[in-house]
PDB file of C-alpha atoms in Angstrom:
ATOM      1  CA  MET A   1      54.718 -46.227 -14.378  1.00  0.00           C
ATOM      2  CA  GLY A   2      58.274 -45.756 -13.057  1.00  0.00           C
ATOM      3  CA  MET A   3      59.682 -46.352  -9.651  1.00  0.00           C
ATOM      4  CA  GLN A   4      57.988 -44.724  -6.683  1.00  0.00           C
ATOM      5  CA  LEU A   5      59.447 -44.546  -3.188  1.00  0.00           C
ATOM      6  CA  SER A   6      58.059 -43.529   0.175  1.00  0.00           C
ATOM      7  CA  PRO A   7      59.974 -40.972   2.276  1.00  0.00           C
ATOM      8  CA  LYS A   8      61.303 -43.787   4.466  1.00  0.00           C
ATOM      9  CA  GLU A   9      62.534 -45.763   1.450  1.00  0.00           C
ATOM     10  CA  LEU A  10      64.142 -42.667  -0.070  1.00  0.00           C
ATOM     11  CA  ALA A  11      65.782 -41.757   3.244  1.00  0.00           C
ATOM     12  CA  SER A  12      67.255 -45.249   3.436  1.00  0.00           C
ATOM     13  CA  LEU A  13      68.439 -45.077  -0.163  1.00  0.00           C
ATOM     14  CA  LEU A  14      70.111 -41.683   0.326  1.00  0.00           C
ATOM     15  CA  LYS A  15      71.330 -42.556   3.840  1.00  0.00           C
ATOM     16  CA  GLN A  16      69.503 -39.537   5.266  1.00  0.00           C
ATOM     17  CA  SER A  17      66.844 -39.038   7.922  1.00  0.00           C
ATOM     18  CA  THR A  18      63.172 -38.918   6.971  1.00  0.00           C
ATOM     19  CA  GLU A  19      63.138 -35.475   8.595  1.00  0.00           C
ATOM     20  CA  ASN A  20      65.754 -34.258   6.087  1.00  0.00           C
ATOM     21  CA  ILE A  21      63.702 -35.709   3.223  1.00  0.00           C
ATOM     22  CA  ARG A  22      60.598 -33.894   4.492  1.00  0.00           C
ATOM     23  CA  LEU A  23      62.503 -30.634   4.995  1.00  0.00           C
ATOM     24  CA  TRP A  24      64.172 -30.789   1.588  1.00  0.00           C
ATOM     25  CA  SER A  25      60.871 -31.692  -0.099  1.00  0.00           C
ATOM     26  CA  GLY A  26      59.466 -28.406   1.153  1.00  0.00           C
ATOM     27  CA  GLU A  27      62.576 -26.332   0.481  1.00  0.00           C
ATOM     28  CA  PHE A  28      63.087 -27.656  -3.054  1.00  0.00           C
ATOM     29  CA  SER A  29      59.432 -28.273  -3.975  1.00  0.00           C
ATOM     30  CA  ALA A  30      59.815 -26.187  -7.154  1.00  0.00           C
ATOM     31  CA  TYR A  31      62.022 -28.958  -8.577  1.00  0.00           C
ATOM     32  CA  LEU A  32      59.877 -31.885  -7.416  1.00  0.00           C
ATOM     33  CA  SER A  33      56.697 -33.543  -8.657  1.00  0.00           C
ATOM     34  CA  LYS A  34      53.394 -32.653  -6.982  1.00  0.00           C
ATOM     35  CA  ASP A  35      53.320 -36.036  -5.249  1.00  0.00           C
ATOM     36  CA  ALA A  36      56.766 -35.448  -3.723  1.00  0.00           C
ATOM     37  CA  ALA A  37      55.776 -32.095  -2.225  1.00  0.00           C
ATOM     38  CA  PRO A  38      51.981 -32.160  -1.827  1.00  0.00           C
ATOM     39  CA  GLU A  39      50.300 -28.885  -0.946  1.00  0.00           C
ATOM     40  CA  LYS A  40      47.581 -30.577   1.127  1.00  0.00           C
ATOM     41  CA  ARG A  41      48.455 -31.489   4.705  1.00  0.00           C
ATOM     42  CA  GLY A  42      48.145 -35.154   5.523  1.00  0.00           C
ATOM     43  CA  LYS A  43      48.780 -36.293   1.955  1.00  0.00           C
ATOM     44  CA  HIS A  44      51.536 -38.902   1.751  1.00  0.00           C
ATOM     45  CA  ARG A  45      54.653 -38.049  -0.218  1.00  0.00           C
ATOM     46  CA  VAL A  46      55.618 -40.282  -3.131  1.00  0.00           C
ATOM     47  CA  PHE A  47      58.952 -39.810  -4.880  1.00  0.00           C
ATOM     48  CA  GLU A  48      59.478 -40.647  -8.546  1.00  0.00           C
ATOM     49  CA  GLU A  49      62.802 -41.064 -10.366  1.00  0.00           C
ATOM     50  CA  GLY A  50      63.055 -37.346 -11.188  1.00  0.00           C
ATOM     51  CA  ASP A  51      62.452 -36.455  -7.539  1.00  0.00           C
ATOM     52  CA  ILE A  52      65.078 -38.962  -6.468  1.00  0.00           C
ATOM     53  CA  SER A  53      67.713 -37.364  -8.727  1.00  0.00           C
ATOM     54  CA  VAL A  54      66.879 -33.913  -7.279  1.00  0.00           C
ATOM     55  CA  LEU A  55      67.082 -35.080  -3.678  1.00  0.00           C
ATOM     56  CA  ALA A  56      70.212 -37.158  -4.370  1.00  0.00           C
ATOM     57  CA  LEU A  57      71.901 -33.936  -5.509  1.00  0.00           C
ATOM     58  CA  VAL A  58      70.604 -32.100  -2.432  1.00  0.00           C
ATOM     59  CA  ALA A  59      71.879 -34.882  -0.138  1.00  0.00           C
ATOM     60  CA  ASP A  60      75.283 -34.909  -1.826  1.00  0.00           C
ATOM     61  CA  PHE A  61      75.608 -31.116  -1.667  1.00  0.00           C
ATOM     62  CA  ARG A  62      74.445 -30.954   1.964  1.00  0.00           C
ATOM     63  CA  ASP A  63      76.884 -33.733   2.934  1.00  0.00           C
ATOM     64  CA  ARG A  64      79.628 -31.518   1.463  1.00  0.00           C
ATOM     65  CA  GLY A  65      78.361 -28.476   3.400  1.00  0.00           C
ATOM     66  CA  ILE A  66      76.978 -26.589   0.405  1.00  0.00           C
ATOM     67  CA  PRO A  67      74.265 -24.095   1.490  1.00  0.00           C
ATOM     68  CA  PHE A  68      70.679 -24.054   0.203  1.00  0.00           C
ATOM     69  CA  PRO A  69      71.094 -20.986  -2.075  1.00  0.00           C
ATOM     70  CA  ALA A  70      73.894 -22.717  -4.009  1.00  0.00           C
ATOM     71  CA  ILE A  71      71.794 -25.888  -4.262  1.00  0.00           C
ATOM     72  CA  HIS A  72      68.831 -23.860  -5.593  1.00  0.00           C
ATOM     73  CA  LYS A  73      71.145 -22.326  -8.193  1.00  0.00           C
ATOM     74  CA  ALA A  74      72.453 -25.731  -9.312  1.00  0.00           C
ATOM     75  CA  LEU A  75      68.937 -27.169  -9.554  1.00  0.00           C
ATOM     76  CA  ALA A  76      67.681 -24.116 -11.461  1.00  0.00           C
ATOM     77  CA  GLU A  77      70.511 -24.704 -13.943  1.00  0.00           C
ATOM     78  CA  GLY A  78      69.290 -28.272 -14.438  1.00  0.00           C
ATOM     79  CA  ASP A  79      71.843 -30.139 -12.351  1.00  0.00           C
ATOM     80  CA  ARG A  80      70.653 -33.523 -11.155  1.00  0.00           C
ATOM     81  CA  MET A  81      72.425 -36.480  -9.638  1.00  0.00           C
ATOM     82  CA  MET A  82      72.027 -40.169 -10.185  1.00  0.00           C
ATOM     83  CA  PRO A  83      75.174 -41.779  -8.756  1.00  0.00           C
ATOM     84  CA  ALA A  84      76.066 -45.266  -9.958  1.00  0.00           C
ATOM     85  CA  THR A  85      75.366 -46.656  -6.490  1.00  0.00           C
ATOM     86  CA  LEU A  86      71.988 -44.964  -6.506  1.00  0.00           C
ATOM     87  CA  GLN A  87      71.201 -46.287  -9.990  1.00  0.00           C
ATOM     88  CA  GLY A  88      72.205 -49.760  -8.841  1.00  0.00           C
ATOM     89  CA  SER A  89      69.916 -49.382  -5.838  1.00  0.00           C
ATOM     90  CA  LEU A  90      67.091 -48.205  -8.090  1.00  0.00           C
ATOM     91  CA  VAL A  91      67.536 -51.236 -10.326  1.00  0.00           C
ATOM     92  CA  THR A  92      67.547 -53.443  -7.236  1.00  0.00           C
ATOM     93  CA  TYR A  93      64.392 -51.767  -5.887  1.00  0.00           C
ATOM     94  CA  GLN A  94      62.699 -52.069  -9.289  1.00  0.00           C
ATOM     95  CA  THR A  95      63.623 -55.763  -9.511  1.00  0.00           C
ATOM     96  CA  GLN A  96      62.357 -56.370  -5.987  1.00  0.00           C
ATOM     97  CA  LEU A  97      59.170 -54.473  -6.778  1.00  0.00           C
ATOM     98  CA  THR A  98      58.594 -56.515  -9.934  1.00  0.00           C
ATOM     99  CA  ASP A  99      59.224 -59.763  -8.039  1.00  0.00           C
ATOM    100  CA  LEU A 100      56.874 -58.727  -5.235  1.00  0.00           C
ATOM    101  CA  GLN A 101      54.182 -57.707  -7.722  1.00  0.00           C
ATOM    102  CA  ALA A 102      54.453 -61.138  -9.383  1.00  0.00           C
ATOM    103  CA  LYS A 103      54.239 -62.854  -5.985  1.00  0.00           C
ATOM    104  CA  LEU A 104      51.239 -60.705  -5.093  1.00  0.00           C
ATOM    105  CA  ALA A 105      49.503 -61.645  -8.350  1.00  0.00           C
ATOM    106  CA  ASP A 106      50.205 -65.337  -7.650  1.00  0.00           C
ATOM    107  CA  ALA A 107      48.931 -64.996  -4.081  1.00  0.00           C
ATOM    108  CA  GLU A 108      45.766 -63.243  -5.276  1.00  0.00           C
ATOM    109  CA  SER A 109      45.199 -66.015  -7.820  1.00  0.00           C
ATOM    110  CA  ASP A 110      45.726 -68.671  -5.138  1.00  0.00           C
ATOM    111  CA  LEU A 111      43.366 -66.794  -2.823  1.00  0.00           C
ATOM    112  CA  LYS A 112      40.641 -66.765  -5.490  1.00  0.00           C
ATOM    113  CA  LYS A 113      41.078 -70.505  -6.059  1.00  0.00           C
ATOM    114  CA  GLU A 114      40.978 -71.239  -2.335  1.00  0.00           C
ATOM    115  CA  SER A 115      37.968 -68.973  -1.908  1.00  0.00           C
ATOM    116  CA  LYS A 116      36.107 -70.870  -4.638  1.00  0.00           C
ATOM    117  CA  ARG A 117      37.163 -74.139  -3.051  1.00  0.00           C
ATOM    118  CA  ALA A 118      35.951 -72.923   0.352  1.00  0.00           C
ATOM    119  CA  ASP A 119      32.634 -71.819  -1.160  1.00  0.00           C
ATOM    120  CA  THR A 120      32.239 -75.243  -2.774  1.00  0.00           C
ATOM    121  CA  ALA A 121      33.117 -76.979   0.494  1.00  0.00           C
ATOM    122  CA  GLU A 122      30.631 -74.785   2.352  1.00  0.00           C
ATOM    123  CA  ILE A 123      27.885 -75.752  -0.099  1.00  0.00           C
ATOM    124  CA  GLU A 124      28.837 -79.423   0.263  1.00  0.00           C
ATOM    125  CA  VAL A 125      28.741 -79.137   4.070  1.00  0.00           C
ATOM    126  CA  GLU A 126      25.261 -77.615   3.912  1.00  0.00           C
ATOM    127  CA  LEU A 127      24.139 -80.384   1.557  1.00  0.00           C
ATOM    128  CA  LEU A 128      25.576 -83.045   3.872  1.00  0.00           C
ATOM    129  CA  LYS A 129      23.882 -81.431   6.886  1.00  0.00           C
ATOM    130  CA  ARG A 130      20.567 -81.480   5.047  1.00  0.00           C
ATOM    131  CA  GLN A 131      21.098 -85.121   4.000  1.00  0.00           C
ATOM    132  CA  ASN A 132      22.103 -86.013   7.565  1.00  0.00           C
ATOM    133  CA  LYS A 133      18.955 -84.379   8.915  1.00  0.00           C
ATOM    134  CA  GLU A 134      16.793 -86.216   6.371  1.00  0.00           C
ATOM    135  CA  LEU A 135      18.482 -89.526   7.202  1.00  0.00           C
ATOM    136  CA  GLN A 136      18.071 -88.909  10.943  1.00  0.00           C
ATOM    137  CA  GLU A 137      14.375 -88.191  10.391  1.00  0.00           C
ATOM    138  CA  LYS A 138      14.102 -91.405   8.362  1.00  0.00           C
ATOM    139  CA  ILE A 139      15.877 -93.359  11.134  1.00  0.00           C
ATOM    140  CA  ASP A 140      13.482 -91.868  13.705  1.00  0.00           C
ATOM    141  CA  ARG A 141      10.468 -92.849  11.544  1.00  0.00           C
ATOM    142  CA  LEU A 142      11.824 -96.370  11.068  1.00  0.00           C
ATOM    143  CA  ASN A 143      12.512 -96.710  14.816  1.00  0.00           C
ATOM    144  CA  ARG A 144       8.923 -95.647  15.544  1.00  0.00           C
ATOM    145  CA  GLU A 145       7.688 -98.121  12.932  1.00  0.00           C
ATOM    146  CA  ILE A 146       9.818-100.856  14.507  1.00  0.00           C
ATOM    147  CA  GLY A 147       8.370 -99.940  17.901  1.00  0.00           C
ATOM    148  CA  ARG A 148       4.802-100.169  16.564  1.00  0.00           C
ATOM    149  CA  LEU A 149       5.531-103.502  14.882  1.00  0.00           C
ATOM    150  CA  GLU A 150       7.048-104.874  18.092  1.00  0.00           C
ATOM    151  CA  VAL A 151       3.987-103.749  20.073  1.00  0.00           C
ATOM    152  CA  ARG A 152       1.730-105.399  17.494  1.00  0.00           C
ATOM    153  CA  GLN A 153       3.757-108.590  17.527  1.00  0.00           C
ATOM    154  CA  ASP A 154       3.673-108.733  21.323  1.00  0.00           C
ATOM    155  CA  SER A 155      -0.081-108.251  21.374  1.00  0.00           C
ATOM    156  CA  GLU A 156      -0.707-111.072  18.922  1.00  0.00           C
TER     157      GLU A 156
END
């Protein structure tokens, strides 16, 4: 699975507003993946590398004042844009994503270990409580026995 960006991440990458990303996703939906321009309301947009190259071209053209009809024409002819700075950013995002996924996997592994350790400790606590209760009952019995023996000794 390739890189996927949220609208906010893509807006930051292209130095555009999230509103522009949303607007362009609707206007140029014919050139985007289904996840980038979902038909259902309320569904979150997700942009893949192909979507990014489409919207990078749109952003570049709009920054230069090129109107939508000309952008549609360029996209229909297969024009896409992946500027070197954008590719560098994509590599950086991908590296960060890979690093974060590795950290997440490590954290999940640590969590499982700690959870097992906590379960073991919980079992040990219950065992110690039970042993403590048994010992307290034994102490109470022995104290009663001592009391009876003292009463007997005093009466003799």
